[in-house]
Structure formats: structure tokens, C-alpha cells
Coordinates of C-alpha atoms in Angstrom, one line a residue:
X1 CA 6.0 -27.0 -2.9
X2 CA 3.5 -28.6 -4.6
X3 CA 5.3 -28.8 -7.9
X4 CA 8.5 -29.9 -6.3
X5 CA 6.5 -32.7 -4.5
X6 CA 4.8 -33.6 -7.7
X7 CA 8.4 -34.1 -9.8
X8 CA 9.9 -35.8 -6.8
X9 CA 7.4 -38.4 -6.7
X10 CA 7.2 -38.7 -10.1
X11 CA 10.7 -39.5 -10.4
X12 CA 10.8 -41.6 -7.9
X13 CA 7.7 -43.6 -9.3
X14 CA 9.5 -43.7 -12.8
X15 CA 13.1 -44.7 -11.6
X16 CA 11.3 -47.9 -9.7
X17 CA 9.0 -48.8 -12.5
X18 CA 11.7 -48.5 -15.4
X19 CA 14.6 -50.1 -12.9
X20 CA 11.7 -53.1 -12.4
X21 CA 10.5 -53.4 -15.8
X22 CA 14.4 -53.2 -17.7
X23 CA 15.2 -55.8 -15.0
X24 CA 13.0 -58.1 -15.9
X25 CA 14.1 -57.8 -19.8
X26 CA 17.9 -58.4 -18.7
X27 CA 17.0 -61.4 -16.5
X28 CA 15.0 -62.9 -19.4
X29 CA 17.6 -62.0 -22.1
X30 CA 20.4 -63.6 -19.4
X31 CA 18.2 -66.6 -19.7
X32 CA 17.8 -67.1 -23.5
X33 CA 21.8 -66.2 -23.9
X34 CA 22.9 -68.8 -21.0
X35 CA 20.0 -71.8 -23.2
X36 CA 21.4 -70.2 -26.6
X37 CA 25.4 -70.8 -24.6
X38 CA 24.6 -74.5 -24.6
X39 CA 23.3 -75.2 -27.6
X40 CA 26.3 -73.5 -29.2
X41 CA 28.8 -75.4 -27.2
X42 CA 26.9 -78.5 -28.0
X43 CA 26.8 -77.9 -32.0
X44 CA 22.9 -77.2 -32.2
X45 CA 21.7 -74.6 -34.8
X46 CA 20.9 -71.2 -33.2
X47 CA 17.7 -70.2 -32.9
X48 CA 16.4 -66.6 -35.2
X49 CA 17.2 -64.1 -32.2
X50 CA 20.7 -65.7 -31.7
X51 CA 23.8 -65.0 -33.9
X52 CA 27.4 -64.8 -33.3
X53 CA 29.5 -61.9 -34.1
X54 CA 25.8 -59.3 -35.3
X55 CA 26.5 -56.5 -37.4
X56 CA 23.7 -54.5 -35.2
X57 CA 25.4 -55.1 -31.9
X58 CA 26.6 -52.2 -29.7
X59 CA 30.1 -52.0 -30.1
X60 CA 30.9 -51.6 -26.0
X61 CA 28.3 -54.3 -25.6
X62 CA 30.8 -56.8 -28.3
X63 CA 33.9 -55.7 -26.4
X64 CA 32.6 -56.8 -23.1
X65 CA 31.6 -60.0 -24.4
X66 CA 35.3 -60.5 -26.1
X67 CA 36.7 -59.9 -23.0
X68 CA 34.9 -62.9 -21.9
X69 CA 32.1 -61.1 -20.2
X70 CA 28.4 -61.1 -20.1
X71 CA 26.2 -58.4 -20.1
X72 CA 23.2 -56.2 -21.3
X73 CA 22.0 -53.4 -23.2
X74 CA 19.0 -51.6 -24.4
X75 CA 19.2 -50.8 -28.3
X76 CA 17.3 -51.1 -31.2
X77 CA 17.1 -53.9 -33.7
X78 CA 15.2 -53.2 -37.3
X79 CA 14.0 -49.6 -35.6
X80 CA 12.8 -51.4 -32.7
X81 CA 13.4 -51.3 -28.7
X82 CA 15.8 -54.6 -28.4
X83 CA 17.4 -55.9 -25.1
X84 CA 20.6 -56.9 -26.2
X85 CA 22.0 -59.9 -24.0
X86 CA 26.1 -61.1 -25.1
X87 CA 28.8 -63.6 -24.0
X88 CA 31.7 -64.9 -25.2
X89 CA 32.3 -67.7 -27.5
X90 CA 35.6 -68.6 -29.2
X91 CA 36.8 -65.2 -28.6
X92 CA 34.0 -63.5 -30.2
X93 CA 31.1 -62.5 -29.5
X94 CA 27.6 -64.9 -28.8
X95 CA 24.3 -62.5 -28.6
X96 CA 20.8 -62.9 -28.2
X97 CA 17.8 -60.2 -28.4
X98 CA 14.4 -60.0 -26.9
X99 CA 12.0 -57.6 -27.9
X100 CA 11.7 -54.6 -25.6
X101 CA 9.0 -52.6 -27.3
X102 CA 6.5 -53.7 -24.7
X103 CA 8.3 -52.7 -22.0
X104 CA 9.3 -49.4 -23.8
X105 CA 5.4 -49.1 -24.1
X106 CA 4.5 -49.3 -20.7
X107 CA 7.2 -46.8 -19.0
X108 CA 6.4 -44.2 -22.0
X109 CA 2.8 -44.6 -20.5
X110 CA 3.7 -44.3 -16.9
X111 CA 5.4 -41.3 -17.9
X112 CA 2.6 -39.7 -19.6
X113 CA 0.2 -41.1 -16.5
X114 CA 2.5 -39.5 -14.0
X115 CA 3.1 -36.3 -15.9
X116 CA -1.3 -36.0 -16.6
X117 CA -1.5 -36.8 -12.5
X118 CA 0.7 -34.3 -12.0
X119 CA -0.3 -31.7 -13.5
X120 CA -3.6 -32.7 -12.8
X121 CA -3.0 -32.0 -9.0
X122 CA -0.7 -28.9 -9.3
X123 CA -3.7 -27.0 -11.3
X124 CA -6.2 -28.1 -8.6
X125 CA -3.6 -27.3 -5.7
X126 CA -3.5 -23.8 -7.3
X127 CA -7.3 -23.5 -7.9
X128 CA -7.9 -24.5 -4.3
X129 CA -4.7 -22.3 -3.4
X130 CA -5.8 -19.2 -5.3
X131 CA -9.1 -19.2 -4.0
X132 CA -8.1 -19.9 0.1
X133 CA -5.5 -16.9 -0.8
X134 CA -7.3 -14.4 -2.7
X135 CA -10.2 -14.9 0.4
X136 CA -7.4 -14.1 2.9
X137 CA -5.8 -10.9 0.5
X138 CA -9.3 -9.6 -0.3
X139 CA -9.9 -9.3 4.0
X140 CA -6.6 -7.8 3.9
X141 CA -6.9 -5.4 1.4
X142 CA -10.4 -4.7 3.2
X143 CA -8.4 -3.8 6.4
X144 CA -6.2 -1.8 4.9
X145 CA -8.6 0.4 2.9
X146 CA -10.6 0.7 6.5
X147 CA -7.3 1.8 8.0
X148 CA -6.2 4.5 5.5
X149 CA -10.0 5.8 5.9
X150 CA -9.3 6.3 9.7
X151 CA -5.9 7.8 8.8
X152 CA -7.9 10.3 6.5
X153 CA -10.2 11.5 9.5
X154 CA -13.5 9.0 8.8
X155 CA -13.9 7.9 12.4
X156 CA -16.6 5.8 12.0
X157 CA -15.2 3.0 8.9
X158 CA -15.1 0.0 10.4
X159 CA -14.6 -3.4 8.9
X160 CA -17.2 -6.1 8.7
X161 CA -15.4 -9.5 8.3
X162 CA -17.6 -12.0 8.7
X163 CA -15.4 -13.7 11.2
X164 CA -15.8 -10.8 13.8
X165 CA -19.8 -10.8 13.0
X166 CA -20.2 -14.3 14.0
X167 CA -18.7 -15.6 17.2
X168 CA -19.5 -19.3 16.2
X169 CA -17.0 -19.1 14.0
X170 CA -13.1 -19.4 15.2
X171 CA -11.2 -16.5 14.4
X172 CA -8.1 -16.4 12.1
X173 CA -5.2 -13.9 11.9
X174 CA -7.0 -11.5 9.7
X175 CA -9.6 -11.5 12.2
X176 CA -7.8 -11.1 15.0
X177 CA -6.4 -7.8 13.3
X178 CA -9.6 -6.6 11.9
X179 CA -11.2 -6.6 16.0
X180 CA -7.6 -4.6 17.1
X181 CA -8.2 -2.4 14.8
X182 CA -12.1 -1.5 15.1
X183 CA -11.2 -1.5 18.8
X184 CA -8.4 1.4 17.8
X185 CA -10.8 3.3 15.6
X186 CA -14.1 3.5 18.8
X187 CA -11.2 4.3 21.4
X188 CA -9.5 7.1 18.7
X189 CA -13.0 8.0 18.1
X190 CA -14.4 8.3 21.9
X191 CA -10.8 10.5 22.7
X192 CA -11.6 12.6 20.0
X193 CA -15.5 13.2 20.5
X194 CA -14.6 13.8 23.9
X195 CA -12.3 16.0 23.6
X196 CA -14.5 18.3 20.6
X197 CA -17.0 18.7 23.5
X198 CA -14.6 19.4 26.1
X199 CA -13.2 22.4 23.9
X200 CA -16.9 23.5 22.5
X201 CA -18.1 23.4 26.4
X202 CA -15.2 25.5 27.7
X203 CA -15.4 28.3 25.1
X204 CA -19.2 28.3 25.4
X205 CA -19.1 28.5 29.5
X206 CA -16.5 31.4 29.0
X207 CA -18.4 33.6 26.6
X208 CA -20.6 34.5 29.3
X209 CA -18.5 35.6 31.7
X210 CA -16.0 37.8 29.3
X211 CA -19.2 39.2 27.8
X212 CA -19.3 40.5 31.6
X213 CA -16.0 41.3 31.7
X214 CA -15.7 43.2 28.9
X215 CA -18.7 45.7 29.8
X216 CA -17.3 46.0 33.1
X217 CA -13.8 46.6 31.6
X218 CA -15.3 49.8 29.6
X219 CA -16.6 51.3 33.1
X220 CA -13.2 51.5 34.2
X221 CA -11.8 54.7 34.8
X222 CA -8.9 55.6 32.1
X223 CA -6.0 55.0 33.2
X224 CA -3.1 52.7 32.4
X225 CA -4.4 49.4 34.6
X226 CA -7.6 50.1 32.9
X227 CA -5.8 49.5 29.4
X228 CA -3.7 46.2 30.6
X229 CA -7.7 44.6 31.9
X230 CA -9.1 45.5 28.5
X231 CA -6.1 44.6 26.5
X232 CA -6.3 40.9 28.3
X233 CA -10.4 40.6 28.4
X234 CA -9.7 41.5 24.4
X235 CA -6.8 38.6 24.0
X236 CA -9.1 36.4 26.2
X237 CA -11.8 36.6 24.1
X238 CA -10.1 36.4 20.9
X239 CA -9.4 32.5 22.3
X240 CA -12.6 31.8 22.9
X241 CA -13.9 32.9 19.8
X242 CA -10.8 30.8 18.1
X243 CA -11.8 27.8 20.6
X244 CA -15.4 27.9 19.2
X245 CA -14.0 28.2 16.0
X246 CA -12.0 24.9 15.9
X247 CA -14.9 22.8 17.6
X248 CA -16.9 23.8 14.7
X249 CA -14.5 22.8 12.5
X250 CA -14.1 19.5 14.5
X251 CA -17.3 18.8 14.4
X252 CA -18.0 19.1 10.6
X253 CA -20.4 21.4 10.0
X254 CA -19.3 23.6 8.6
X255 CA -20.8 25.1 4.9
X256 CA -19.7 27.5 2.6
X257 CA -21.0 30.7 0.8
X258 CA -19.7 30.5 -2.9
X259 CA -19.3 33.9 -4.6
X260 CA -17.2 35.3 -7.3
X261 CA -14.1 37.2 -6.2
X262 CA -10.8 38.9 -7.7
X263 CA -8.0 36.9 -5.7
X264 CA -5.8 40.0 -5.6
X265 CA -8.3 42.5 -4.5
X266 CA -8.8 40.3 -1.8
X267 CA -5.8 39.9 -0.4
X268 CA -5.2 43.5 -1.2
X269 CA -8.3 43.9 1.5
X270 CA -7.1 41.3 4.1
X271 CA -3.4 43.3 4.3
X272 CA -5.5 46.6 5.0
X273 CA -7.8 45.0 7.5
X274 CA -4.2 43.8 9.2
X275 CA -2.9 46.9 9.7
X276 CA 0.4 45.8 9.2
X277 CA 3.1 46.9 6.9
X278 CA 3.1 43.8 4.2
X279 CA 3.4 44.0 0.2
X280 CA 1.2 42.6 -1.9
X281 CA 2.7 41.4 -5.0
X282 CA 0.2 40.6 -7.5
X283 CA 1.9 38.5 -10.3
X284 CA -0.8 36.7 -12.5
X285 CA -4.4 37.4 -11.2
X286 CA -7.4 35.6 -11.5
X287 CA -11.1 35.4 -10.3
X288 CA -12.0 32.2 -7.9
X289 CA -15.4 31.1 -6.7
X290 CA -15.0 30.5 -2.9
X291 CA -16.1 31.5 0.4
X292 CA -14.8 35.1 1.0
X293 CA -15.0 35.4 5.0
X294 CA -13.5 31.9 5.5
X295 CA -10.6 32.7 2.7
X296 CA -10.0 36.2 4.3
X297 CA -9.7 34.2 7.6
X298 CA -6.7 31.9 6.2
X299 CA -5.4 34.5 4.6
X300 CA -5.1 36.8 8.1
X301 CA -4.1 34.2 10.1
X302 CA -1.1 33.4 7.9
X303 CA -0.1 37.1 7.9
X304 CA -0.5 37.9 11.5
X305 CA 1.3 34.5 12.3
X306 CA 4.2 35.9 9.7
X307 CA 4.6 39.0 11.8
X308 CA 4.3 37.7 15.2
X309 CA 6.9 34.6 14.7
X310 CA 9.1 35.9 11.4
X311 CA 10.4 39.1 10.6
X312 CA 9.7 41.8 8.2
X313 CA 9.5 42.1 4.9
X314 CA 6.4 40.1 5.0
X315 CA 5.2 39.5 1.6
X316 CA 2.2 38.4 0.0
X317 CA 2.1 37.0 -3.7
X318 CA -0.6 36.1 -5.8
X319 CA -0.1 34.0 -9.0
X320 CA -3.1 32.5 -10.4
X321 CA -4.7 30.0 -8.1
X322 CA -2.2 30.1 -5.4
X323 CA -1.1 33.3 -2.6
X324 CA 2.2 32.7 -0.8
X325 CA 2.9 34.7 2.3
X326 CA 6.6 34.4 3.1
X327 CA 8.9 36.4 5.9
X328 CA 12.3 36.8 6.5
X329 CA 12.0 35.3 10.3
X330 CA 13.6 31.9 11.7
X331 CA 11.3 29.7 9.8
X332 CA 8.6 27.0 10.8
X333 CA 10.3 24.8 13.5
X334 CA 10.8 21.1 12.6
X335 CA 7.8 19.4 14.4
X336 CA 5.3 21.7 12.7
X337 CA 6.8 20.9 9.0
X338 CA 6.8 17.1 9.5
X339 CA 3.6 16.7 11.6
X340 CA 1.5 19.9 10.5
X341 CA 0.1 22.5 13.1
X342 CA -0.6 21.6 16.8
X343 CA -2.9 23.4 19.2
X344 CA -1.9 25.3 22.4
X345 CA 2.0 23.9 21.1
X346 CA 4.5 26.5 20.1
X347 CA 7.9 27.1 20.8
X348 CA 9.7 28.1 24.0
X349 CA 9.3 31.9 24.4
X350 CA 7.0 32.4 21.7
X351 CA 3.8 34.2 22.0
X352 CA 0.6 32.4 21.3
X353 CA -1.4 29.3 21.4
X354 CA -0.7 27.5 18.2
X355 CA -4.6 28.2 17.1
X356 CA -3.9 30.3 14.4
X357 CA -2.0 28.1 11.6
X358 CA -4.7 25.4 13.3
X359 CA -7.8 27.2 12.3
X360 CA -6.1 28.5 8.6
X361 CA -5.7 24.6 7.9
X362 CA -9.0 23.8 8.9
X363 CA -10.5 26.5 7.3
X364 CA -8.4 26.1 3.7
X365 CA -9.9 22.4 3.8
X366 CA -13.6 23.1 4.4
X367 CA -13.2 25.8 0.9
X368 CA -10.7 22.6 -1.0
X369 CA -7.9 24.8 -0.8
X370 CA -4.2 23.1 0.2
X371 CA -2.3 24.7 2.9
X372 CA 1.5 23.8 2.3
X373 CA 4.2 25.0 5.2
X374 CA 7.8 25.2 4.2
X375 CA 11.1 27.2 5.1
X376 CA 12.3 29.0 2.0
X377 CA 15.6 28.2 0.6
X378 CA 17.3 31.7 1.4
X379 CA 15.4 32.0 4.6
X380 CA 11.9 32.7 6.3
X381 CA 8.9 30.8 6.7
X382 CA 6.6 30.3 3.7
X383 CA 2.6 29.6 3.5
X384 CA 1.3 28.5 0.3
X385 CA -2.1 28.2 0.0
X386 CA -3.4 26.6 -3.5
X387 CA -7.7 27.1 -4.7
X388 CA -9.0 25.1 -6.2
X389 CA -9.2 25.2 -9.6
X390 CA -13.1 24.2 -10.6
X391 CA -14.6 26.7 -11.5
X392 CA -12.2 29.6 -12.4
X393 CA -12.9 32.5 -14.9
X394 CA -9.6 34.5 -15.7
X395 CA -10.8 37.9 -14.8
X396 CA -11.7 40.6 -17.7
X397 CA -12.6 43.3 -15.9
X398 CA -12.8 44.5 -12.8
X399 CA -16.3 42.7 -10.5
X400 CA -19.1 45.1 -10.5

């Protein structure tokens, strides 16, 4: 806009200078032609810038003035600007020239003056432009990074614009935005806390009383109802202990145990401690540095969820850094591929509370590892889970 205001004005400023300034050469070359008209007609001598019938006159300028015309025109004369000013005499042609180098002068120098102003203002528009703008970008791009912190789980970024510190100030838009969304990230961050303790508080207030439970359930006389109380107190406490599990995992605190391990011995050892028919398929082995119990835990989880929700063969494969369990069941569902796995949300019918695949994510992303969920192409469900691959040693022999 600025540019476009500049050329239009500059136009404008040129068109009414040069109309001015080549109007005031054709009135005074009008004057010298209408003296020069009489002293022709009257027999005087012409004077040095008068001649009738000049080789150097424009030829639609002598045609005009045969016709019995008058008019103007801006040429040269001798390589210099020349207002031409003609009329007719005898049927040819009566001319007169002024010098227009002058004139020529001073709208070549309004040109140069309007085109200096001009770009003059345009670079200082743009300086003051670029810096206002960049200010306004660089909060932006402050407010974004803050929000795709929040989106990765940091719960307490905030952003510190200066406009939100200082309530002297008036706020802008970027301000405006920046409040909305530190007031999203402390209300996302309350509902959250709040619900961590609420699920730490109700598996720790339930461990007590199934500890009960379960020593009263082995005084029971045997007998079939004594095997349906034990087989509940058992399922019971196996969500409590996964409830506890997940507020630790909410909460952060959780540290690892780095050791040395042969990935397919290990999951050679989770299928065993299963108890389920599953294959291990070991294609490319290789030794990882990572936390063995909470690796084993992914690794169950992901089996026993292939055998409760798929259908056999259930099949485990290792190749280098990555073990793949796949089954031959219906597959994930579609909510849990686009948005990941939910607690206490399964699918109609289905047994379970949605804990497991929730505790082998959280678990796979305290050791670095990357949990991906899929449907393979010919059918079943499919759990890849990738190490990470600093440090790894490719195994020699077999781990004393």
C-alpha cells in the first residue's frame, strides 16, 4: 500500500508540474509567434528564433500550420529541448522557438526529488513495518511454541508476554490469546492433577481392604463359591495394583534400572511367564541396555491383550531393535488407532478396563521406546514396539 500510494502521488505531483511548467512554455512561444505574425505581415526582418519554412521543424507540427493552424510542440533544436510554436503564412509555414532546456531541467529534477522521497518513505515504512511485525510474529511464534509444549504433556509452560505481565498496559490481540490460553493450560492442568490424585487415592484406600480380603478368601472352605471370591479378590487386586501403576506413571516419577539384556531371551522369558501358547520368532537378535522389569511389563501386556481381544496364532517377532506381537483377531478398533489407548474404554462386550495397552504405552515412554498400534494388512492387530537405539552392542555370545 505504501508503494502504490507513493507512485500515485508521485504521478500525480509530476503530471501537474510538467502540465504547468510545458504550459507556460506554449503560452510564451504563442506570444513570440503572434509578435513574430506581425512583423512578418508588416515586412520587418525576423528576429534569430524566427524563420519561415525551418528545416528542423516537426513535420506534423508544419502541416498544421499549412493548414492554416497554430500550434505547439516540444522538440529539439541543435540537440536541445525547444518549444516549437507555428502558424501559417502565405501557405507555408511561420515558426518560432524558445528554449525549453530549463523547463526540461526542473521536471527531470522533480522526478528524481519525487522518486528519492519516495523511496525514501517506502524503506522507512518497511523498517517501521518490519519491526511492528516481526514484534507481533515473534509473540506469536512464542504462543505457539507454549502451545505445542502443552500438547506434548508440559503442564506448566506458560507464556510471559509482557502485555499480560503489566496491566497498565492495553492489551492487543496477541495478548488476548496468550491469557486464553494460560487460562486453558491451569484449568487442563488442575483437571488433570486432580484427577492423578483421585486415581492414586482410590487404589491406595483399596489396597487395605483386598489385603483383608484376600486372607480371608484363603480361610474359605474349598469349594466352588470359594474359587469365584478368590478368582474376583485376585482380578480386583490386579486393578488396583494397575491403578497405582498409572498414577505413578502420571505423576512422573518414575526411574529406570539400565542393564544389559539379549532382546530375544527376553521375550523368550515374558511368553513363558504368560503361560500362553504364542511363538517367538526371533529374526535378527541383538543386545539393548534398558530396564528389564518395565520392558517385560510392555511386553506382557501386549501379549495378554493379543489373547484376550485377538485370536490365535499370537506371534511374537524380534528383529533388531524392534518386537512386534501380532494376532489373527478383529483388530484394534478405530478410536484406539486415531487417538491412542483410553482408560476404563473398551468395546461393547469386551472384557477389561482398557489399563493394559494404557500402562504398556506409559511404560514404553519412561524406557524411550515407541509403542506403534496398527491392524495388519491381511488381518489382526499388530504392536510394535521400537528401543531405542543408544547404546546397542550386537550380541557375540550368549550374557554370562
Amino acid at each position: 500500500m505504501c508503494c502504490v500510494l507513493a507512485a500515485l502521488l508521485g504521478t500525480l505531483v509530476h503530471a501537474a508540474v510538467t502540465s504547468q511548467t510545458v504550459e507556460q512554455a506554449r503560452e510564451k512561444a504563442l506570444g513570440r509567434l503572434a509578435e513574430v505574425t506581425d512583423a512578418y505581415k508588416s515586412g520587418e526582418p525576423l528576429p534569430p528564433y524566427a524563420s519561415v519554412d525551418p528545416a528542423e521543424l516537426p513535420g506534423s507540427l508544419r502541416a498544421l500550420a499549412v493548414s492554416g493552424e497554430r500550434g505547439t510542440v516540444v522538440n529539439t533544436y541543435n540537440g536541445r529541448p525547444t518549444m516549437w510554436a507555428a502558424g501559417p503564412a502565405d501557405g507555408r509555414a511561420l515558426a518560432v522557438r524558445v528554449d525549453y532546456t530549463l523547463s526540461a531541467r526542473t521536471i527531470t529534477g522533480l522526478d528524481r526529488a519525487i522518486l528519492g522521497s519516495s523511496v525514501l518513505a517506502i524503506g522507512a515504512t518497511l523498517l517501521v513495518g518490519a519491526f511492528a511485525v516481526t514484534r507481533v510474529t515473534r509473540r506469536l511464534h512464542l504462543t505457539a511454541q507454549v502451545a505445542r509444549r502443552i500438547s506434548a504433556g508440559d503442564l506448566d509452560a506458560r507464556i510471559n508476554d509482557p502485555r499480560t505481565r503489566n496491566p497498565a498496559r492495553p492489551p492487543d490481540e496477541v495478548a488476548t490469546v496468550s491469557v486464553a490460553l494460560n487460562t486453558m493450560a491451569s484449568s487442563l492442568q488442575n483437571k488433570l492433577l486432580s484427577e492423578q490424585r483421585f486415581t492414586a487415592d482410590v487404589a491406595h484406600e483399596l489396597r487395605t481392604p483386598l489385603t483383608g480380603l484376600t486372607a480371608a478368601a484363603e480361610l474359605l472352605p474349598e469349594g466352588r463359591p470359594t474359587e469365584l471370591v478368590r478368582d474376583r479378590v485376585r482380578a480386583m487386586r490386579s486393578l488396583t495394583e494397575d491403578l497405582l501403576e498409572i498414577s505413578r506413571l502420571d505423576a512422573g516419577s518414575e526411574t529406570v534400572d539400565l542393564d544389559l539384556h539379549e532382546l530375544g531371551r527376553l521375550a523368550e522369558r515374558v511368553v513363558r511367564a504368560s503361560g500362553t501358547e504364542t511363538e517367538v520368532r526371533v529374526v535378527r537378535d541383538t543386545v539393548v541396555e534398558t530396564d528389564r522389569r518395565r520392558l517385560e511389563r510392555v511386553l506382557g501386556n501386549l501379549i495378554a491383550n493379543a489373547h484376550r481381544h485377538g485370536r490365535t496364532p499370537v506371534v511374537v517377532t524380534v528383529e533388531g531393535l524392534t518386537v512386534t506381537v501380532t494376532d489373527r483377531g478383529p483388530g484394534y478398533p478405530a478410536y484406539l488407532l486415531e487417538h491412542g489407548p483410553a482408560r476404563f474404554r473398551t468395546e461393547g462386550g469386551s472384557k477389561g478396563h482398557g489399563l493394559g495397552l494404557t500402562i504398556a504405552v506409559g511404560q514404553a515412554a519412561v524406557i524411550g521406546a515407541r509403542l506403534r498400534l496398527s491392524n495388519a494388512p491381511g488381518g489382526g492387530a499388530s504392536a510394535s514396539l521400537t528401543l531405542p537405539s543408544n547404546p546397542v552392542r550386537t550380541p557375540r555370545s550368549p550374557l554370562a
